[in-house]
CSV table of C-alpha atoms in Angstrom, one decimal:
chain,number,residue,atom,x,y,z
Z,228,MET,CA,94.3,83.2,86.5
Z,229,SER,CA,93.7,82.8,90.3
Z,230,GLU,CA,91.9,79.9,91.6
Z,231,ARG,CA,89.1,81.5,93.6
Z,232,ARG,CA,87.4,79.8,96.6
Z,233,SER,CA,83.8,80.4,96.7
Z,234,GLY,CA,83.9,81.0,100.4
Z,235,GLN,CA,80.2,79.9,100.7
Z,236,GLY,CA,80.6,76.2,102.1
Z,237,GLN,CA,80.0,75.6,105.9
Z,238,PRO,CA,82.2,77.8,107.8
Z,239,ASP,CA,82.0,75.8,111.0
Z,240,LYS,CA,83.3,72.6,109.5
Z,241,THR,CA,85.9,74.5,107.7
Z,242,LEU,CA,87.3,76.2,110.8
Z,243,ALA,CA,87.2,72.7,112.3
Z,244,LEU,CA,89.4,71.0,109.7
Z,245,LEU,CA,91.7,74.1,109.6
Z,246,TRP,CA,92.2,73.8,113.4
Z,247,ARG,CA,92.2,70.0,113.6
Z,248,ASN,CA,95.7,69.8,115.2
Z,249,HIS,CA,95.2,72.8,117.5
Z,250,ARG,CA,92.0,72.1,119.5
Z,251,ARG,CA,91.6,72.0,123.3
Z,252,ALA,CA,92.4,68.5,124.7
Z,253,ALA,CA,88.7,68.0,125.8
Z,254,GLU,CA,87.4,68.3,122.3
Z,255,PRO,CA,87.4,65.7,119.6
Z,256,THR,CA,89.7,65.7,116.7
Z,257,THR,CA,88.5,66.2,113.1
Z,258,ASN,CA,91.8,64.5,111.5
Z,259,GLU,CA,89.6,61.4,110.8
Z,260,PRO,CA,86.6,61.1,108.7
Z,261,ALA,CA,83.4,61.7,110.3
Z,262,ARG,CA,82.0,58.2,109.6
Z,263,GLN,CA,85.1,56.4,110.9
Z,264,ARG,CA,85.4,58.2,114.2
Z,265,GLY,CA,84.3,56.0,117.3
Z,266,ALA,CA,84.0,52.2,117.2
Z,267,GLY,CA,85.0,50.2,114.0
Z,268,ARG,CA,87.9,49.7,111.7
Z,269,ARG,CA,90.9,52.2,111.9
Z,270,PRO,CA,91.0,54.5,108.8
Z,271,SER,CA,94.1,54.0,106.6
Z,272,LEU,CA,94.2,57.9,105.9
Z,273,ASN,CA,93.7,60.9,108.0
Z,274,VAL,CA,93.0,64.7,106.7
Z,275,ASP,CA,96.7,65.5,107.2
Z,276,ASP,CA,97.6,62.6,104.7
Z,277,VAL,CA,95.0,64.1,102.1
Z,278,VAL,CA,96.4,67.7,102.5
Z,279,GLN,CA,99.9,66.8,101.9
Z,280,ALA,CA,99.3,64.7,99.0
Z,281,GLY,CA,97.4,67.7,97.6
Z,282,ILE,CA,100.4,69.9,98.3
Z,283,ARG,CA,102.7,67.2,96.6
Z,284,LEU,CA,100.5,67.1,93.5
Z,285,ALA,CA,100.3,70.8,93.1
Z,286,ASP,CA,104.0,71.1,93.6
Z,287,GLU,CA,104.8,68.5,91.1
Z,288,GLN,CA,102.2,68.7,88.4
Z,289,GLY,CA,100.4,72.1,89.1
Z,290,LEU,CA,97.2,73.2,91.0
Z,291,ALA,CA,94.8,71.4,88.4
Z,292,ALA,CA,96.5,68.1,89.2
Z,293,ALA,CA,95.4,68.5,92.8
Z,294,SER,CA,91.7,68.0,91.8
Z,295,MET,CA,89.5,65.7,94.1
Z,296,GLY,CA,89.5,63.0,91.3
Z,297,GLY,CA,93.5,63.3,90.8
Z,298,LEU,CA,93.8,63.2,94.6
Z,299,ALA,CA,91.8,60.2,95.1
Z,300,LYS,CA,93.9,58.4,92.3
Z,301,GLU,CA,97.1,59.5,93.9
Z,302,LEU,CA,95.7,58.0,97.2
Z,303,GLY,CA,94.4,55.0,95.8
Z,304,VAL,CA,91.0,55.6,97.3
Z,305,GLY,CA,87.5,56.3,95.5
Z,306,THR,CA,86.6,59.9,95.0
Z,307,MET,CA,83.6,59.5,97.3
Z,308,THR,CA,85.8,58.2,100.0
Z,309,LEU,CA,88.1,61.4,99.7
Z,310,TYR,CA,84.8,63.2,100.4
Z,311,THR,CA,84.5,61.8,103.9
Z,312,TYR,CA,87.7,63.5,104.8
Z,313,VAL,CA,87.5,66.9,102.9
Z,314,PRO,CA,83.9,68.0,101.9
Z,315,SER,CA,85.2,69.9,98.6
Z,316,LYS,CA,88.0,71.2,96.4
Z,317,ASP,CA,87.3,74.7,98.2
Z,318,GLU,CA,88.0,73.2,101.7
Z,319,LEU,CA,91.1,71.2,100.4
Z,320,LEU,CA,92.6,74.3,98.8
Z,321,ASP,CA,92.1,76.3,102.1
Z,322,LEU,CA,93.8,73.4,104.0
Z,323,MET,CA,96.6,73.2,101.6
Z,324,VAL,CA,97.3,77.1,101.7
Z,325,ASP,CA,97.1,77.1,105.5
Z,326,GLN,CA,99.5,74.1,105.8
Z,327,VAL,CA,102.2,75.8,103.7
Z,328,LEU,CA,101.7,78.9,105.6
Z,329,VAL,CA,102.1,76.8,108.9
Z,330,GLU,CA,105.5,75.6,107.6
Z,331,ARG,CA,107.2,79.0,107.8
Z,332,GLU,CA,109.7,79.4,110.3
Z,333,LEU,CA,108.3,82.4,112.2
Z,334,PRO,CA,109.4,82.5,115.8
Z,335,GLY,CA,106.2,82.3,117.9
Z,336,PRO,CA,105.8,83.9,121.2
Z,337,GLY,CA,108.7,83.5,123.6
Z,338,ALA,CA,110.8,82.1,120.9
Z,339,PRO,CA,114.3,83.4,120.2
Z,340,ARG,CA,114.4,86.2,117.6
Z,341,PRO,CA,116.5,89.2,116.4
Z,342,GLU,CA,116.2,92.3,118.8
Z,343,ASN,CA,115.9,94.7,115.6
Z,344,TRP,CA,112.6,95.0,114.5
Z,345,ARG,CA,113.7,95.3,110.9
Z,346,GLU,CA,115.7,91.8,111.3
Z,347,GLN,CA,112.4,90.5,112.4
Z,348,VAL,CA,110.5,91.8,109.3
Z,349,GLU,CA,113.5,90.4,107.1
Z,350,ILE,CA,112.7,86.9,108.6
Z,351,TYR,CA,109.2,87.3,107.4
Z,352,SER,CA,110.2,88.4,104.0
Z,353,GLN,CA,112.6,85.6,103.4
Z,354,GLN,CA,110.3,82.8,104.7
Z,355,THR,CA,107.4,84.2,102.8
Z,356,ARG,CA,109.3,84.4,99.4
Z,357,ALA,CA,110.9,81.0,100.0
Z,358,MET,CA,107.4,79.5,100.6
Z,359,PHE,CA,106.1,81.0,97.3
Z,360,GLN,CA,109.1,79.8,95.2
Z,361,GLN,CA,108.7,76.3,97.0
Z,362,HIS,CA,105.0,76.1,96.2
Z,363,LEU,CA,104.4,78.2,92.9
Z,364,TRP,CA,100.8,77.2,92.6
Z,365,LEU,CA,100.2,79.8,95.4
Z,366,SER,CA,100.4,82.4,92.7
Z,367,GLN,CA,97.2,81.0,91.2
Z,368,VAL,CA,95.0,81.1,94.6
Z,369,SER,CA,93.1,84.1,95.3
Z,370,THR,CA,93.9,85.7,98.9
Z,371,ILE,CA,90.7,87.9,98.8
Z,372,ARG,CA,89.3,85.6,101.4
Z,373,PRO,CA,92.0,83.8,103.1
Z,374,PRO,CA,91.7,80.5,105.0
Z,375,VAL,CA,91.3,81.5,108.7
Z,376,GLY,CA,93.7,78.9,110.1
Z,377,PRO,CA,96.7,78.7,112.2
Z,378,GLY,CA,99.1,79.7,109.4
Z,379,MET,CA,97.5,82.9,108.6
Z,380,LEU,CA,97.1,83.7,112.3
Z,381,ALA,CA,100.7,82.9,113.0
Z,382,GLY,CA,102.0,85.5,110.2
Z,383,ARG,CA,99.7,88.0,111.7
Z,384,GLU,CA,101.0,87.7,115.2
Z,385,TYR,CA,104.4,87.6,114.2
Z,386,LEU,CA,104.3,90.8,112.2
Z,387,LEU,CA,102.2,92.6,114.5
Z,388,SER,CA,104.8,91.5,117.5
Z,389,ALA,CA,107.8,92.9,115.4
Z,390,VAL,CA,106.3,96.4,114.8
Z,391,LEU,CA,104.7,96.6,118.5
Z,392,GLY,CA,107.8,97.5,120.0
Z,393,LEU,CA,108.0,100.8,117.9
Z,394,GLY,CA,105.7,102.6,120.3
Z,395,LEU,CA,103.2,103.5,117.6
Z,396,THR,CA,99.4,103.7,118.4
Z,397,ALA,CA,97.3,100.5,118.1
Z,398,THR,CA,96.0,101.6,114.8
Z,399,GLU,CA,99.4,102.6,113.4
Z,400,THR,CA,100.9,99.2,114.6
Z,401,ASN,CA,98.1,97.3,112.9
Z,402,THR,CA,98.3,99.4,109.6
Z,403,ALA,CA,102.0,99.1,109.5
Z,404,ALA,CA,101.9,95.4,109.8
Z,405,LEU,CA,99.3,94.9,107.1
Z,406,ALA,CA,101.3,97.4,104.8
Z,407,ILE,CA,104.2,95.1,105.3
Z,408,THR,CA,102.2,91.8,104.5
Z,409,THR,CA,100.6,93.5,101.5
Z,410,TYR,CA,104.1,94.4,100.1
Z,411,VAL,CA,105.8,91.3,100.9
Z,412,ASP,CA,103.2,88.8,100.0
Z,413,SER,CA,102.2,90.6,96.6
Z,414,ALA,CA,105.8,90.7,95.6
Z,415,ALA,CA,106.3,87.0,96.5
Z,416,HIS,CA,103.2,86.3,94.5
Z,417,LEU,CA,104.4,88.0,91.4
Z,418,GLU,CA,107.7,86.4,91.7
Z,419,ALA,CA,106.3,82.9,91.9
Z,420,GLU,CA,103.8,83.7,88.9
Z,421,SER,CA,106.9,84.7,86.6
Z,422,ARG,CA,108.6,81.5,87.5
Z,423,LEU,CA,105.4,79.4,86.9
Z,424,VAL,CA,104.8,81.3,83.5
Z,425,GLU,CA,108.3,80.2,82.6
Z,426,ARG,CA,107.8,76.8,83.5
Z,427,THR,CA,104.5,76.3,81.8
Z,428,THR,CA,105.6,78.0,78.6
Z,429,GLY,CA,109.2,76.8,78.6
Z,430,GLN,CA,110.2,80.4,77.7
Z,431,THR,CA,112.2,82.8,80.0
Z,432,ASN,CA,110.9,86.3,80.4
Z,433,ASP,CA,114.1,87.5,78.8
Z,434,ALA,CA,113.4,85.5,75.7
Z,435,TRP,CA,109.8,86.8,75.6
Z,436,TRP,CA,111.0,90.3,75.6
Z,437,PHE,CA,113.7,89.6,73.0
Z,438,GLU,CA,111.0,88.5,70.6
Z,439,ARG,CA,109.3,91.7,70.9
Z,440,ASN,CA,112.4,93.8,70.4
Z,441,ASP,CA,110.9,95.4,67.1
Z,442,LEU,CA,108.8,97.5,69.6
Z,443,TRP,CA,111.6,100.0,70.4
Z,444,GLU,CA,112.9,100.4,66.8
Z,445,THR,CA,109.5,100.5,64.9
Z,446,TYR,CA,106.7,101.7,67.5
Z,447,PHE,CA,108.4,103.4,70.4
Z,448,ASP,CA,107.9,107.3,70.0
Z,449,VAL,CA,110.4,109.2,72.2
Z,450,ASP,CA,108.3,112.4,71.9
Z,451,GLN,CA,105.3,110.5,73.5
Z,452,HIS,CA,107.7,108.9,76.3
Z,453,PRO,CA,110.0,111.5,77.4
Z,454,ALA,CA,110.6,110.2,81.0
Z,455,MET,CA,111.3,106.5,79.6
Z,456,THR,CA,113.7,108.0,77.1
Z,457,ALA,CA,115.6,109.9,79.7
Z,458,ILE,CA,115.8,107.0,82.2
Z,459,TRP,CA,117.1,105.0,79.2
Z,460,HIS,CA,119.9,107.5,78.1
Z,461,ALA,CA,120.8,107.8,81.8
Z,462,LYS,CA,121.3,103.9,81.9
Z,463,GLY,CA,118.6,103.8,84.7
Z,464,TYR,CA,117.1,100.4,83.5
Z,465,ASP,CA,120.0,98.4,84.9
Z,466,SER,CA,118.4,97.5,88.2
Z,467,THR,CA,117.1,93.8,88.8
Z,468,PRO,CA,113.9,92.6,90.2
Z,469,ALA,CA,115.7,92.0,93.3
Z,470,ASP,CA,117.0,95.4,93.4
Z,471,SER,CA,113.4,96.8,93.2
Z,472,TYR,CA,112.1,94.6,95.9
Z,473,ARG,CA,114.8,95.6,98.3
Z,474,TYR,CA,114.4,99.2,97.5
Z,475,GLY,CA,110.7,99.1,98.1
Z,476,LEU,CA,110.9,97.2,101.4
Z,477,ASP,CA,113.5,99.3,102.6
Z,478,ARG,CA,111.6,102.6,101.9
Z,479,LEU,CA,108.5,101.1,103.4
Z,480,LEU,CA,110.3,100.2,106.7
Z,481,ASP,CA,112.0,103.6,106.8
Z,482,GLY,CA,108.6,105.4,106.7
Z,483,ILE,CA,107.1,103.2,109.4
Z,484,GLU,CA,110.2,103.9,111.6
Z,485,ALA,CA,110.0,107.5,110.9
Z,486,MET,CA,106.6,107.4,112.7
Z,487,LYS,CA,108.3,106.5,116.0
Z,488,PRO,CA,107.3,109.0,118.7
Z,489,LEU,CA,110.3,111.2,119.8
């Protein structure tokens, strides 16, 4: 089940935390707890420490372990002290998600990148799928209202810039980039969820299906499933999830490329 952030909170404070390391030089940082900024004893932690500890706990023990209480114990501070760095679990989760998004190695403006736009999309595909595999807990996080931080914007900027050179209209460029995001992110989400289920249950997906093998002998009616039966006899079920992913992405990019003006 997805972890759903309420999205209520205080947007201004959440934005300040998300962009804490990307503010203009004249503006104060929010990487230290509010009550510690200014005069007084230097804090032993900052927001980055809290976020990295949350990611580490979620990676090692699952998302539930990265609760405010669990995180406070991990960092050796009181739970109330932790709230001076991060207002709630919702904000913490936003910060964790955006941090792993930031860590994708997507070339920024002016950075070297392949000339071919499809190869640029391939970088996004590889980096995003690797991110989900490294942080399986991402498959439990709802993306309906994503954290609007540097990581999310970097991904949007990168895919827009990859498609921009095709000569499509502005609307088509944006729609194409969003379609790629939807396909790649959704597939990466499902791949991570599959691995997480295997890890949590201790049972592989192949073993799960094998236990239900009686479905085909006892309950499967070939007359009610003629298409499935035809594909089975034609040995059409030999493709792997990786084959399906590759097929879908290639056909999506083929379609986008076909829209190029002559």
